[in-house]
Short mmCIF file of C-alpha atoms in Angstrom, two decimals:
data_model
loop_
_atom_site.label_atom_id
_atom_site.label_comp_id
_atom_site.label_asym_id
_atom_site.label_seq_id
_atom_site.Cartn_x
_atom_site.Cartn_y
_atom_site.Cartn_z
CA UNK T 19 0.00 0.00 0.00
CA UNK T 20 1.24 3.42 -0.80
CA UNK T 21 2.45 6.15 1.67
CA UNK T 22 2.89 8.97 -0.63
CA UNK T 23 1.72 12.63 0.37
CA UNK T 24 -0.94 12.15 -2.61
CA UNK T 25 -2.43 8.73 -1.60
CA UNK T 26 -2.42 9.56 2.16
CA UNK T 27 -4.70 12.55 0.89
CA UNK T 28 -6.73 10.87 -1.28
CA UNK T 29 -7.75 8.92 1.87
CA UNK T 30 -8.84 11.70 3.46
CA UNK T 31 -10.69 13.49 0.40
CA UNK T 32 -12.61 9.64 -0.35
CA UNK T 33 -14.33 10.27 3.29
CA UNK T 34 -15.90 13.99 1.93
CA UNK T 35 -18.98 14.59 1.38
CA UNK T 36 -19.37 16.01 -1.93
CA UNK T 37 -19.96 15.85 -5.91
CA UNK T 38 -16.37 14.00 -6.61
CA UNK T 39 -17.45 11.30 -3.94
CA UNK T 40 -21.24 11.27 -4.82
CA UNK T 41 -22.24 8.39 -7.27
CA UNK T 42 -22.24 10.35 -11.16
CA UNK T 43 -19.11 10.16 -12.66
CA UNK T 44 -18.18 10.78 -16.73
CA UNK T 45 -19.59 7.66 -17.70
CA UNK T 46 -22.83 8.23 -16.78
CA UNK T 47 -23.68 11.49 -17.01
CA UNK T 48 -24.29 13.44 -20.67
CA UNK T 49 -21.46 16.08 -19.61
CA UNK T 50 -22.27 18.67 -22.80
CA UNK T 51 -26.19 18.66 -21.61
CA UNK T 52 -25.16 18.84 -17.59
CA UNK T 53 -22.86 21.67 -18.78
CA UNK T 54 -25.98 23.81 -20.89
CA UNK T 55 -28.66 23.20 -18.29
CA UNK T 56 -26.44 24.39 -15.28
CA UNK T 57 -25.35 27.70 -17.46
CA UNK T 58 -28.78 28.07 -18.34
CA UNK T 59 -30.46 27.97 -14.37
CA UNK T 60 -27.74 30.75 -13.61
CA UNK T 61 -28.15 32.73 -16.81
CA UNK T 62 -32.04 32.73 -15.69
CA UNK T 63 -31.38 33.99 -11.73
CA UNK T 64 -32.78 30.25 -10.53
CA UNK T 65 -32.98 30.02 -6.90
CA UNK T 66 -30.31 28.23 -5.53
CA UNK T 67 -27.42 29.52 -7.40
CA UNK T 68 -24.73 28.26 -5.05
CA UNK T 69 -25.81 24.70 -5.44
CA UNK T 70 -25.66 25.38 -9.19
CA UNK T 71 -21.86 26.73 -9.82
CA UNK T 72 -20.96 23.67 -6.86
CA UNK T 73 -22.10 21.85 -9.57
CA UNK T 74 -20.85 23.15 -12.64
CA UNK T 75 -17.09 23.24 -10.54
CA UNK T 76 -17.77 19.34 -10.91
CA UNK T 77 -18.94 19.43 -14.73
CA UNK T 78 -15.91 21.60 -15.42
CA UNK T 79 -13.55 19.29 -13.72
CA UNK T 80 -14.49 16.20 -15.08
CA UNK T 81 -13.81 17.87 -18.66
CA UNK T 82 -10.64 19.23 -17.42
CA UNK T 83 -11.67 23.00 -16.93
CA UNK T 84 -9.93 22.70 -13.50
CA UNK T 85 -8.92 26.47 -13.59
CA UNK T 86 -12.90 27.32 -14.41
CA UNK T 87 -14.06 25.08 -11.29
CA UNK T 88 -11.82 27.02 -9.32
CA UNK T 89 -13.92 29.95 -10.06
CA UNK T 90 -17.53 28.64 -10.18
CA UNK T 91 -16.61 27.47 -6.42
CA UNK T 92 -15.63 31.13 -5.57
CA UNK T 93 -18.97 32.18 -6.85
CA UNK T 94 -20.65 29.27 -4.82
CA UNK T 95 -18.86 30.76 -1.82
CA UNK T 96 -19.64 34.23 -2.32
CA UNK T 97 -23.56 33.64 -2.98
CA UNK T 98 -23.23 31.09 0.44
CA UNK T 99 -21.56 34.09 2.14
CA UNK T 100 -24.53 36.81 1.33
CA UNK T 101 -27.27 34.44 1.69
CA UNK T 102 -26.97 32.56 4.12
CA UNK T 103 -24.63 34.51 6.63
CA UNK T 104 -25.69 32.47 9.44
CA UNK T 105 -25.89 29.24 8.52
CA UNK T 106 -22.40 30.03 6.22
CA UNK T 107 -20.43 27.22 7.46
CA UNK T 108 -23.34 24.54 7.09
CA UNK T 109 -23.69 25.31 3.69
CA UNK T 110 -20.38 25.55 2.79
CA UNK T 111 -19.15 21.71 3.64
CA UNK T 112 -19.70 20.72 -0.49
CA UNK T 113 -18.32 23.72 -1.31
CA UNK T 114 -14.75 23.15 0.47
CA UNK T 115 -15.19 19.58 -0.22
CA UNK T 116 -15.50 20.45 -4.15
CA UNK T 117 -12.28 22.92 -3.63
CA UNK T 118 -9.76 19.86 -1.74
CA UNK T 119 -11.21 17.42 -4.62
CA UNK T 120 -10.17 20.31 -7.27
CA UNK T 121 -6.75 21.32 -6.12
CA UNK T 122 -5.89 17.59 -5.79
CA UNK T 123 -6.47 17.13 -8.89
CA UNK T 124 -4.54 20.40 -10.03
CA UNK T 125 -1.61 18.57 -8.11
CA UNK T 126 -2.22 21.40 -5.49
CA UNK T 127 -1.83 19.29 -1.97
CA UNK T 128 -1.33 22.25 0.44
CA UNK T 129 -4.55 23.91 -0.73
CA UNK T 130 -6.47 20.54 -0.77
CA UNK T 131 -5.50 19.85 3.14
CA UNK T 132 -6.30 23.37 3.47
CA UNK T 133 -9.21 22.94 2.60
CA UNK T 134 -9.77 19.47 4.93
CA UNK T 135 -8.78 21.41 7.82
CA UNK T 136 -11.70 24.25 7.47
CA UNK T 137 -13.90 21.56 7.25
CA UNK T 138 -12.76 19.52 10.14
CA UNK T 139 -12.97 22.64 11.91
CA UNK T 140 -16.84 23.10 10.83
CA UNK T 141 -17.82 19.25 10.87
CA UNK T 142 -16.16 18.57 14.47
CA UNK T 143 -19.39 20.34 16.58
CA UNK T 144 -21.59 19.37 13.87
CA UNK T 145 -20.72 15.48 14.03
CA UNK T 146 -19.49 12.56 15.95
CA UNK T 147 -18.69 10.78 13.20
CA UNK T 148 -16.94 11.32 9.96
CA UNK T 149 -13.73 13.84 10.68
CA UNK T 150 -14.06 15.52 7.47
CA UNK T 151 -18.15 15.68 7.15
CA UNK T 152 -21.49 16.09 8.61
CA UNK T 153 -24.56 14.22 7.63
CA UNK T 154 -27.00 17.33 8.06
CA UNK T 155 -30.18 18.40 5.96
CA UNK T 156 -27.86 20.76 4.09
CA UNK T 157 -25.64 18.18 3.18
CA UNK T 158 -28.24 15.50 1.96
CA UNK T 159 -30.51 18.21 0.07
CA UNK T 160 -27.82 19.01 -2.15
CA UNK T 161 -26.79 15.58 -2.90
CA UNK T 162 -30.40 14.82 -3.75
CA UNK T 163 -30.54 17.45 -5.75
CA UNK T 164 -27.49 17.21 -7.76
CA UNK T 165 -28.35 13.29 -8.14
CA UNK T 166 -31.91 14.04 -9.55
CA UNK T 167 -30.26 16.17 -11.67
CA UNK T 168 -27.65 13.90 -13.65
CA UNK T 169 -29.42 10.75 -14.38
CA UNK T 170 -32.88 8.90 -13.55
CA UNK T 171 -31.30 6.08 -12.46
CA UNK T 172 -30.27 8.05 -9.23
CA UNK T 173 -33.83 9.29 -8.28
CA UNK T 174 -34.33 6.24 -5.95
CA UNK T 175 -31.16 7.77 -4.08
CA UNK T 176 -32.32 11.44 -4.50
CA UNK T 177 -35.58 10.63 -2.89
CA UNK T 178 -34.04 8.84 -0.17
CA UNK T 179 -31.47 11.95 0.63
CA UNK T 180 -34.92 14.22 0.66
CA UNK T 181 -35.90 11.83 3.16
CA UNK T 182 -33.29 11.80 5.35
CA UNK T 183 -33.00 16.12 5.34
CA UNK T 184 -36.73 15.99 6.36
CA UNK T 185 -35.93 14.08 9.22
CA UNK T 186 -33.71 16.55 10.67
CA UNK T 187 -35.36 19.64 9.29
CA UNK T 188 -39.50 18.30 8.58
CA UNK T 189 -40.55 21.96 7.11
CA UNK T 190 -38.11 22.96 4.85
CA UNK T 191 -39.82 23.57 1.48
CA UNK T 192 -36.64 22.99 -0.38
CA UNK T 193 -36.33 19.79 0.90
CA UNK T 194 -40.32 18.79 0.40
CA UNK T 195 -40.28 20.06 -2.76
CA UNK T 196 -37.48 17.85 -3.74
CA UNK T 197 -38.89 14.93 -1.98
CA UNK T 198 -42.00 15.62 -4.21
CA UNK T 199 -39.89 16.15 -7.35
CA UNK T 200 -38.35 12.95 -6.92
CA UNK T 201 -41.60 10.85 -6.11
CA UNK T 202 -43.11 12.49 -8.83
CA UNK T 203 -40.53 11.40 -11.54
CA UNK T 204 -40.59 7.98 -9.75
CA UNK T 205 -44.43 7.67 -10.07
CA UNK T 206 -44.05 8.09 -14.19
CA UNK T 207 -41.84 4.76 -14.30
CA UNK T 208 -44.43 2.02 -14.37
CA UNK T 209 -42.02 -0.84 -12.76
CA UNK T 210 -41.37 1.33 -9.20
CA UNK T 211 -42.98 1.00 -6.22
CA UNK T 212 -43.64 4.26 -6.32
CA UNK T 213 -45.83 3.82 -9.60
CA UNK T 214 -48.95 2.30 -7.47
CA UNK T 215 -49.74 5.26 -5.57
CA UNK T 216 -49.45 8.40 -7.65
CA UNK T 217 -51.09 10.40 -5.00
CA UNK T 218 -47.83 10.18 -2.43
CA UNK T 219 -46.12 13.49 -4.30
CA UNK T 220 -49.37 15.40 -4.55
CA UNK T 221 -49.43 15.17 -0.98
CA UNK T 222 -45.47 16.16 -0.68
CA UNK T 223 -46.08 19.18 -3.65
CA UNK T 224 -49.53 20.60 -1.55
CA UNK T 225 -46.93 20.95 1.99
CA UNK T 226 -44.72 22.94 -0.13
CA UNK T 227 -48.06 25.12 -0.91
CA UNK T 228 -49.42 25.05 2.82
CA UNK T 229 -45.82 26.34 3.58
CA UNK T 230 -45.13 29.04 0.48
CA UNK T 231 -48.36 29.68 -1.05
CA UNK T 232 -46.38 31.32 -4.16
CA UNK T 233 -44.23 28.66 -5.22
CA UNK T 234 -45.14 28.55 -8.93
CA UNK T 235 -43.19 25.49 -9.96
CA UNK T 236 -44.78 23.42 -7.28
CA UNK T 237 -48.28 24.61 -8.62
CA UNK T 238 -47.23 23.55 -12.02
CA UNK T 239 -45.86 20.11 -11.27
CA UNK T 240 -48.93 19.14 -8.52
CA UNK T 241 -51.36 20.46 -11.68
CA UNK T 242 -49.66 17.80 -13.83
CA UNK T 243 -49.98 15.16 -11.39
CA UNK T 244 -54.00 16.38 -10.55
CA UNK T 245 -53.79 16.32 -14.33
CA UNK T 246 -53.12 12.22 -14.29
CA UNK T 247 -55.40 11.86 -11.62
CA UNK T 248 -58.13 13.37 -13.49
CA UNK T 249 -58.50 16.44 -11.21
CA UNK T 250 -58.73 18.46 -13.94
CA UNK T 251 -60.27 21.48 -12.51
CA UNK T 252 -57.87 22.53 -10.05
CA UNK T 253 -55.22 21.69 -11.97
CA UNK T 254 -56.62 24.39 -14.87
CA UNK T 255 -56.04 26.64 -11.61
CA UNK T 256 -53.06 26.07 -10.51
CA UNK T 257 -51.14 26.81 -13.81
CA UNK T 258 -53.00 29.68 -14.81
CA UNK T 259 -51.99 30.83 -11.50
CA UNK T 260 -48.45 29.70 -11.74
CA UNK T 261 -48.35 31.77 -15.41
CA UNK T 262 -49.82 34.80 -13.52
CA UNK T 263 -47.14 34.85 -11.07
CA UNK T 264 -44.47 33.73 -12.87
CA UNK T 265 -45.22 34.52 -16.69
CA UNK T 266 -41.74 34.30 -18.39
CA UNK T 267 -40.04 31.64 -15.97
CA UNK T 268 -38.91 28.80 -18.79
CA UNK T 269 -39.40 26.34 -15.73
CA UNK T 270 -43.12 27.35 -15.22
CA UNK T 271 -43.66 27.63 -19.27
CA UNK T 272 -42.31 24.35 -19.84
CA UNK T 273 -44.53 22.16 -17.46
CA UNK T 274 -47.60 24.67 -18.37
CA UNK T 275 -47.11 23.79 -22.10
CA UNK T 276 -47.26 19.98 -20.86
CA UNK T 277 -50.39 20.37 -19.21
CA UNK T 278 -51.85 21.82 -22.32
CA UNK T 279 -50.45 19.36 -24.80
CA UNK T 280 -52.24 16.98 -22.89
CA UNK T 281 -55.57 18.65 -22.70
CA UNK T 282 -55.26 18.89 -26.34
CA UNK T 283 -54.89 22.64 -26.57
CA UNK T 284 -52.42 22.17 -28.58
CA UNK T 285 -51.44 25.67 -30.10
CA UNK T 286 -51.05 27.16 -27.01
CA UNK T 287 -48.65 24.72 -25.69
CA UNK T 288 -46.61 26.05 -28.73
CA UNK T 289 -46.79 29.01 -28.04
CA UNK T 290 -45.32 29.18 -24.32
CA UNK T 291 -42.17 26.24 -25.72
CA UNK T 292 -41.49 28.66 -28.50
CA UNK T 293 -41.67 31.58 -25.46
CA UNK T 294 -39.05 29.50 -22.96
CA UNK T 295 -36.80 28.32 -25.98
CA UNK T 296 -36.24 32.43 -26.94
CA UNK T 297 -34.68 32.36 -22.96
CA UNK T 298 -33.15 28.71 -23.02
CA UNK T 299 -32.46 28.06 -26.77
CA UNK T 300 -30.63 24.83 -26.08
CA UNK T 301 -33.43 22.90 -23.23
CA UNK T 302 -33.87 19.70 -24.71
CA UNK T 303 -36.73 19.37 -22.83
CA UNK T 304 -38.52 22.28 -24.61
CA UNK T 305 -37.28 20.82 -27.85
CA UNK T 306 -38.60 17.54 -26.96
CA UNK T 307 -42.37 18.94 -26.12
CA UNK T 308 -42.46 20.88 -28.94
CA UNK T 309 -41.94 17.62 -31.14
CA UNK T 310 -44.71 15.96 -29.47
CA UNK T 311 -46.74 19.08 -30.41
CA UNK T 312 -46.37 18.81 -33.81
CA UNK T 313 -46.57 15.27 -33.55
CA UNK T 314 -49.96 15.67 -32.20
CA UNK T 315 -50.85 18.26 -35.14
CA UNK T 316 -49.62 15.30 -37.46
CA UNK T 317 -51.89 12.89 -36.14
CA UNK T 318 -55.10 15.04 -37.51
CA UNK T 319 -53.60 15.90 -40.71
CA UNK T 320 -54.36 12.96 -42.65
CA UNK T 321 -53.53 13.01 -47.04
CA UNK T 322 -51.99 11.07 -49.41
CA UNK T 323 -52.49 13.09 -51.96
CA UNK T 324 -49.53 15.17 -53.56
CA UNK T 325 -51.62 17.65 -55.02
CA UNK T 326 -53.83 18.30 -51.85
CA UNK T 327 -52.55 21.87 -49.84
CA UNK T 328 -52.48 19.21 -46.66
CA UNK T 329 -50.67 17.10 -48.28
CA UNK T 330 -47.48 19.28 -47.72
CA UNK T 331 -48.38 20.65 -44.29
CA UNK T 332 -48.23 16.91 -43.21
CA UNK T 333 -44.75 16.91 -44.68
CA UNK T 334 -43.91 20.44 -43.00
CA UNK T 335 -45.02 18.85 -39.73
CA UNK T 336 -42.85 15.59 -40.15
CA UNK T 337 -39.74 17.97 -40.77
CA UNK T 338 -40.45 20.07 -37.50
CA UNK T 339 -40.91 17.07 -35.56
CA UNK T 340 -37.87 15.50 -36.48
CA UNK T 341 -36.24 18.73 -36.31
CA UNK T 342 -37.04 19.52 -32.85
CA UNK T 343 -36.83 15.76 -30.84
CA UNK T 344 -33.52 15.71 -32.57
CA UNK T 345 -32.56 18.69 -30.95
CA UNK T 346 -33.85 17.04 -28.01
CA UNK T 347 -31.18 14.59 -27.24
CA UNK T 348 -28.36 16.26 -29.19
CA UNK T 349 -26.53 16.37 -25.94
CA UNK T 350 -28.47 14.05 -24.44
CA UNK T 351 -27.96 10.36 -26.16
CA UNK T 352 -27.55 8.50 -22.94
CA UNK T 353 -29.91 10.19 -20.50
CA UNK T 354 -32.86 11.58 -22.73
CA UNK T 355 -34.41 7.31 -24.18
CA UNK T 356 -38.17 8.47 -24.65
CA UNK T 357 -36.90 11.83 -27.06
CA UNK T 358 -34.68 8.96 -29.31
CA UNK T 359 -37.07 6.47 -29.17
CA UNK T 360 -40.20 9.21 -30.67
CA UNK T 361 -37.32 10.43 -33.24
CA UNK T 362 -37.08 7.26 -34.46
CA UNK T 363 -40.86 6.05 -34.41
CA UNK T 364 -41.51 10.07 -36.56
CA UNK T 365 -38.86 8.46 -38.66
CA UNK T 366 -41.26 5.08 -39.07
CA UNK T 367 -43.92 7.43 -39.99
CA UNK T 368 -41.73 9.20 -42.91
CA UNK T 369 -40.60 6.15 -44.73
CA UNK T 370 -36.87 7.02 -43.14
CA UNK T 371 -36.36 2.86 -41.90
CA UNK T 372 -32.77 3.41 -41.82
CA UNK T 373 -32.42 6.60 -39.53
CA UNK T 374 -35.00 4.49 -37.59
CA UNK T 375 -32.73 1.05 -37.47
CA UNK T 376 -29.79 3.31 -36.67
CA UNK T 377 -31.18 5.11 -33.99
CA UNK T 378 -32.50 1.66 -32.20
CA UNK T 379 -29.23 0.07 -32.89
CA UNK T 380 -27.15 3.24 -30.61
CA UNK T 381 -29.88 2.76 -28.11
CA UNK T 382 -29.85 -0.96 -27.52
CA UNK T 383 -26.12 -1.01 -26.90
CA UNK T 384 -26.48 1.65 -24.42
CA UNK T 385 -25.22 0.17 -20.70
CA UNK T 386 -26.38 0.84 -17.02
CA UNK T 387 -29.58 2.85 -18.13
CA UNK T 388 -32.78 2.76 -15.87
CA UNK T 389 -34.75 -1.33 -16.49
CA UNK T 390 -37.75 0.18 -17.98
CA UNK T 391 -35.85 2.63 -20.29
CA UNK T 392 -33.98 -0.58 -21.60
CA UNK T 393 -37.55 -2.60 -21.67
CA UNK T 394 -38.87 0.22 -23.77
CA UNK T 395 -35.99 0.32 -25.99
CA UNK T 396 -36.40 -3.49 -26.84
CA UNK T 397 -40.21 -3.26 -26.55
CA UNK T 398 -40.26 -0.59 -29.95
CA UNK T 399 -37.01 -2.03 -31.40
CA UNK T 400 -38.53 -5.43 -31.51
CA UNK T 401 -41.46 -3.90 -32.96
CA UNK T 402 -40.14 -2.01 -35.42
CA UNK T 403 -38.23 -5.44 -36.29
CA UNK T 404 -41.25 -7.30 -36.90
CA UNK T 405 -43.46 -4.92 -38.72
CA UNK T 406 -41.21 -2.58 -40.60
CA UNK T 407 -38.08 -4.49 -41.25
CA UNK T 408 -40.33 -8.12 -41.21
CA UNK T 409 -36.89 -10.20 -39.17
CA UNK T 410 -39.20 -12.07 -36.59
CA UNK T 411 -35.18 -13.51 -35.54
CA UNK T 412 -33.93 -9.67 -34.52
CA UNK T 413 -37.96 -8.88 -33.05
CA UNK T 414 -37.47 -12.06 -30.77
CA UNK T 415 -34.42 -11.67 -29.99
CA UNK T 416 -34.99 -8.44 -28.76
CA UNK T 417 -38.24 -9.07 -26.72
CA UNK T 418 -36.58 -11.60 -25.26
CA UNK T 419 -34.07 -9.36 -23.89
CA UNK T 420 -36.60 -6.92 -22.39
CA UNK T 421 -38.40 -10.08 -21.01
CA UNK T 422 -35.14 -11.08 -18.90
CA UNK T 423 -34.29 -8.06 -17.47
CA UNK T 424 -35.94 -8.72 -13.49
CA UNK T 425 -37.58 -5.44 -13.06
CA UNK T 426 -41.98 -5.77 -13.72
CA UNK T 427 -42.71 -2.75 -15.62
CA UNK T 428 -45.50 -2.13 -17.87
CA UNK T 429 -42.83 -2.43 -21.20
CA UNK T 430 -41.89 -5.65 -19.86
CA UNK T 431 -45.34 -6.89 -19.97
CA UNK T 432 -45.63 -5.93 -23.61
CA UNK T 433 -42.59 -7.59 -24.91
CA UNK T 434 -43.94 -10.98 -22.99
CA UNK T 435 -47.01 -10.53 -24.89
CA UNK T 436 -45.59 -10.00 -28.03
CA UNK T 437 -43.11 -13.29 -27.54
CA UNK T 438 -46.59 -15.14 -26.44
CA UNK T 439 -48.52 -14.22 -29.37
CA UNK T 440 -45.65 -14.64 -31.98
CA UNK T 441 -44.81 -18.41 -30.79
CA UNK T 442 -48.45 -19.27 -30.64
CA UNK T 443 -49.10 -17.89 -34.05
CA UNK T 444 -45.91 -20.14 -34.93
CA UNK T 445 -47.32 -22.94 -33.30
CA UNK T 446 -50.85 -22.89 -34.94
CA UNK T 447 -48.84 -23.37 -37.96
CA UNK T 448 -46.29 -25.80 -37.29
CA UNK T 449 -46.44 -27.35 -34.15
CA UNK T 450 -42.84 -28.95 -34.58
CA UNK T 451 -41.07 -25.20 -34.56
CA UNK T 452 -38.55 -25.57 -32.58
CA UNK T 453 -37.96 -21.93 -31.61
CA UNK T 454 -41.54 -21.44 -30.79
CA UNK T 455 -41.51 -23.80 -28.37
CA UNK T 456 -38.24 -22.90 -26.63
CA UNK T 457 -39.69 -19.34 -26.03
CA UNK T 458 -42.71 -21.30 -24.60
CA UNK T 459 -39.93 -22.75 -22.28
CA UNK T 460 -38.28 -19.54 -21.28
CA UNK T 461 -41.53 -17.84 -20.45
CA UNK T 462 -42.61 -21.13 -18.06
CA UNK T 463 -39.14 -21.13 -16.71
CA UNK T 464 -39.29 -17.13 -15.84
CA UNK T 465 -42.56 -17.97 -13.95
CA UNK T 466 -41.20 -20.51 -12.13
CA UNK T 467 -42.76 -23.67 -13.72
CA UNK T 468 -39.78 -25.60 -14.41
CA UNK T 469 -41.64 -28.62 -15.32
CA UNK T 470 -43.05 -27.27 -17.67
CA UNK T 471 -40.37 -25.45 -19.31
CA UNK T 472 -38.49 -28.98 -19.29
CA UNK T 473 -41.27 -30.34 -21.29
CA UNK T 474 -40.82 -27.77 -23.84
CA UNK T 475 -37.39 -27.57 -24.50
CA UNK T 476 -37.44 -31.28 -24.84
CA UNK T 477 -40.01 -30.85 -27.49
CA UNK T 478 -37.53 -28.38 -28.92
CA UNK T 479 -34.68 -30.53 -29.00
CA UNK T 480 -36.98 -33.37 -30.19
CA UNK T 481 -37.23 -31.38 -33.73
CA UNK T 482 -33.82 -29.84 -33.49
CA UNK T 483 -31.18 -32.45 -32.42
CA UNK T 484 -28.34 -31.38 -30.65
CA UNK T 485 -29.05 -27.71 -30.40
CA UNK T 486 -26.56 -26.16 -27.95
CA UNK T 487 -29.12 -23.63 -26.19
CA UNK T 488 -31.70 -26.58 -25.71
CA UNK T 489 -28.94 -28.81 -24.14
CA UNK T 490 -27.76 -26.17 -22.11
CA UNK T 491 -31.10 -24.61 -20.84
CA UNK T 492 -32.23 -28.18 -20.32
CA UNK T 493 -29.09 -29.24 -17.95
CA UNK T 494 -29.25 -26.33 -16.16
CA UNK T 495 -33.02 -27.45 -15.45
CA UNK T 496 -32.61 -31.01 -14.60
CA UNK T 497 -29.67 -29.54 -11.68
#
């Protein structure tokens, strides 16, 4: 083990508290889109400013900028110092933590144990335990929200930091709203446990109310979720009020333009994501709802006739659609699935196969996404497989995939259905094919009825002698 001056500090720096010890690192974060949306939220004057440049200092350093996250932590320690003079020192734990990780890495060791000495001084009445850190609501909200922020597969671990904040600190609205925030997003994945009761965050987003009756993005997001829940009428409320208070916020236009999308007013949802992109030109999300709205605008223009005036407005529509969800995930091709995956299905609907085929072909080799994000990748790339491109081999193979990954969402369900139906419309035909009936197997082997899944894969082997996957499957049965 080594004793060097570096590695005996990068002992110390592994026990902090902070975005270079928190779980997003370069692989699994879209850096260019982390980068935009951080610039943008301090371009706009978005509360919690401090929390944003701690962040960027992060971005910036994983890309090398080590010089510029030098700076965007001086900011974070200046807006610290003015607003919250004091509760300074309990804000300012990520922010020192951020500056030892930095200078480390600028080979800088005084000024990292510098920095590891301030914070032992601030962490030692704050904490029996760690020497370097203290586990307070401070510390946990920020985490949460700079984990919600990078990827969805770390809103389970957002939510739970919310949680733990609240437990220290039970009516802090930053910390309910992004308990709420995170439930919320959680509720929209149909595999989470959080999925069967979508009435938890409204209860979380209507605190945040009872405690700040202006918040205007909580009104907005609780109006969506009334919106699900078919509480239509005070949701209407709610985000006309939000727009009152908060008319040119891109935050509050963004998740108002949702909510009328929805309702089907369709034109005025482009009008406020045309109003937010003029302030945040580069939001995929904006980019993302405005494809949706013209896809919705496509789905009532119906003509197949070249000479017909609609004819070409269904084609102008098809080019802004594409357009704008390509935009979308530009900077986004890990993180953003659902903006690729209605890219390529607007590219099904064009005639454009191969922009379709190449776009599922980058997702499905995509690694450590969210379960349901991969089920719904195989889900519409086994579809597309089977109806456009007519390989039932690839459109197996690829429901089959979604089918094995152990996680029960609603996309998993679909590619088990489409497996069923394709092996018993197989079957009707030629009750000797062998590959029917080996999906037959899988499917009672996944439920647990390993008798029966024996019985079919020695039907399979029956009409296809000496297969390796039957023999396999089978052995591994019979142990």
């Amino acid at each position: 083990m080594s004793n060097t001056p570096g590695d005996l500090l990068k002992e110390k720096l592994d026990q902090l508290q902070c975005h270079f010890t928190w779980s997003p690192q370069k692989e699994t974060i879209d850096l260019d889109d982390m980068m935009l949306r951080l610039q943008d939220s301090l371009a706009l004057g978005k509360k919690y400013q401090a929390a944003s440049y701690n962040h960027l200092a992060f971005v910036n350093s994983l890309q090398g900028h080590f010089e510029e996250a030098i700076q965007n932590l001086k900011e974070a320690e200046k807006i610290l110092r003015e607003e919250y003079k004091d509760e300074f020192e309990r804000r300012s734990i990520i922010t020192y933590g951020n500056f030892a990780w930095v200078h480390y890495h600028m080979g800088q060791l005084t000024e990292a144990q510098s920095y590891l000495d301030k914070l032992e001084m601030i962490c030692k009445p704050l904490s029996d335990g760690p020497r370097y850190t203290a586990m307070i609501p401070e510390v946990y909200g920020e985490k949460g929200w700079s984990l919600m922020s990078s990827a969805a597969e770390y809103y389970e671990e957002a939510k739970e930091c919310f949680s733990k904040a609240l437990e220290q600190d039970p009516d802090n609205t930053e910390w309910i709203m992004g308990h709420a925030t995170a439930l919320s997003r959680l509720e929209a994945f149909s595999g989470t446990p959080e999925s069967r009761d979508q009435s938890q965050s409204v209860k979380y987003f209507r605190r945040v109310l009872e405690l700040d009756p202006d918040d205007a993005v909580a009104m907005v997001l609780l109006a969506l979720k009334l919106q699900r829940l078919g509480q239509n009428e005070e949701a209407n409320e709610l985000v006309e009020k939000a727009l009152t208070k908060t008319p040119d916020l891109p935050y509050i236009l963004r998740y108002a333009a949702k909510y009328y999308r929805q309702r089907g007013f369709v034109e005025k949802a482009i009008e406020l994501l045309k109003q937010a992109l003029e302030l945040t030109p580069h939001s995929g999300f904006l980019h993302h709802q405005l494809g949706l709205c013209y896809r919705s605008k496509l789905n009532y223009t119906r003509c197949r006739y070249p000479r017909n005036p609609v004819f070409h407005q269904k084609a102008e529509l098809i080019n802004l659609c594409k357009y704008h969800l390509e935009k979308a995930f530009d900077h986004r091709r890990r993180s953003f699935i659902r903006a690729q995956l209605d890219f390529a299905d607007i590219c099904i609907t064009s005639g454009e196969y191969s922009r379709a085929e190449e776009t599922y072909r980058r997702l499905v080799e995509l690694v450590d996404i969210r379960p349901e994000n991969m089920q719904s990748i195989c889900l519409e790339a086994g579809l597309f497989e089977l109806y456009q491109k007519r390989s039932e081999t690839n459109a197996v193979r690829l429901f089959l995939k979604g089918v094995k990954i152990e996680y029960n969402s609603r996309e998993r369900g679909k590619c088990r259905m489409n497996l069923e139906q394709w092996a018993d419309r197989k079957l009707s035909v030629n009750a000797h094919d062998s590959k029917a009936l080996s999906i037959k197997a899988i499917l009672y082997q996944l439920d647990g009825k390993m008798g029966r899944a024996t019985e079919y894969f020695e039907k399979a082997l029956e009409f296809d002698p000496g297969n390796e996957e039957y023999v396999s499957a089978l052995s591994q049965l019979r142990i």
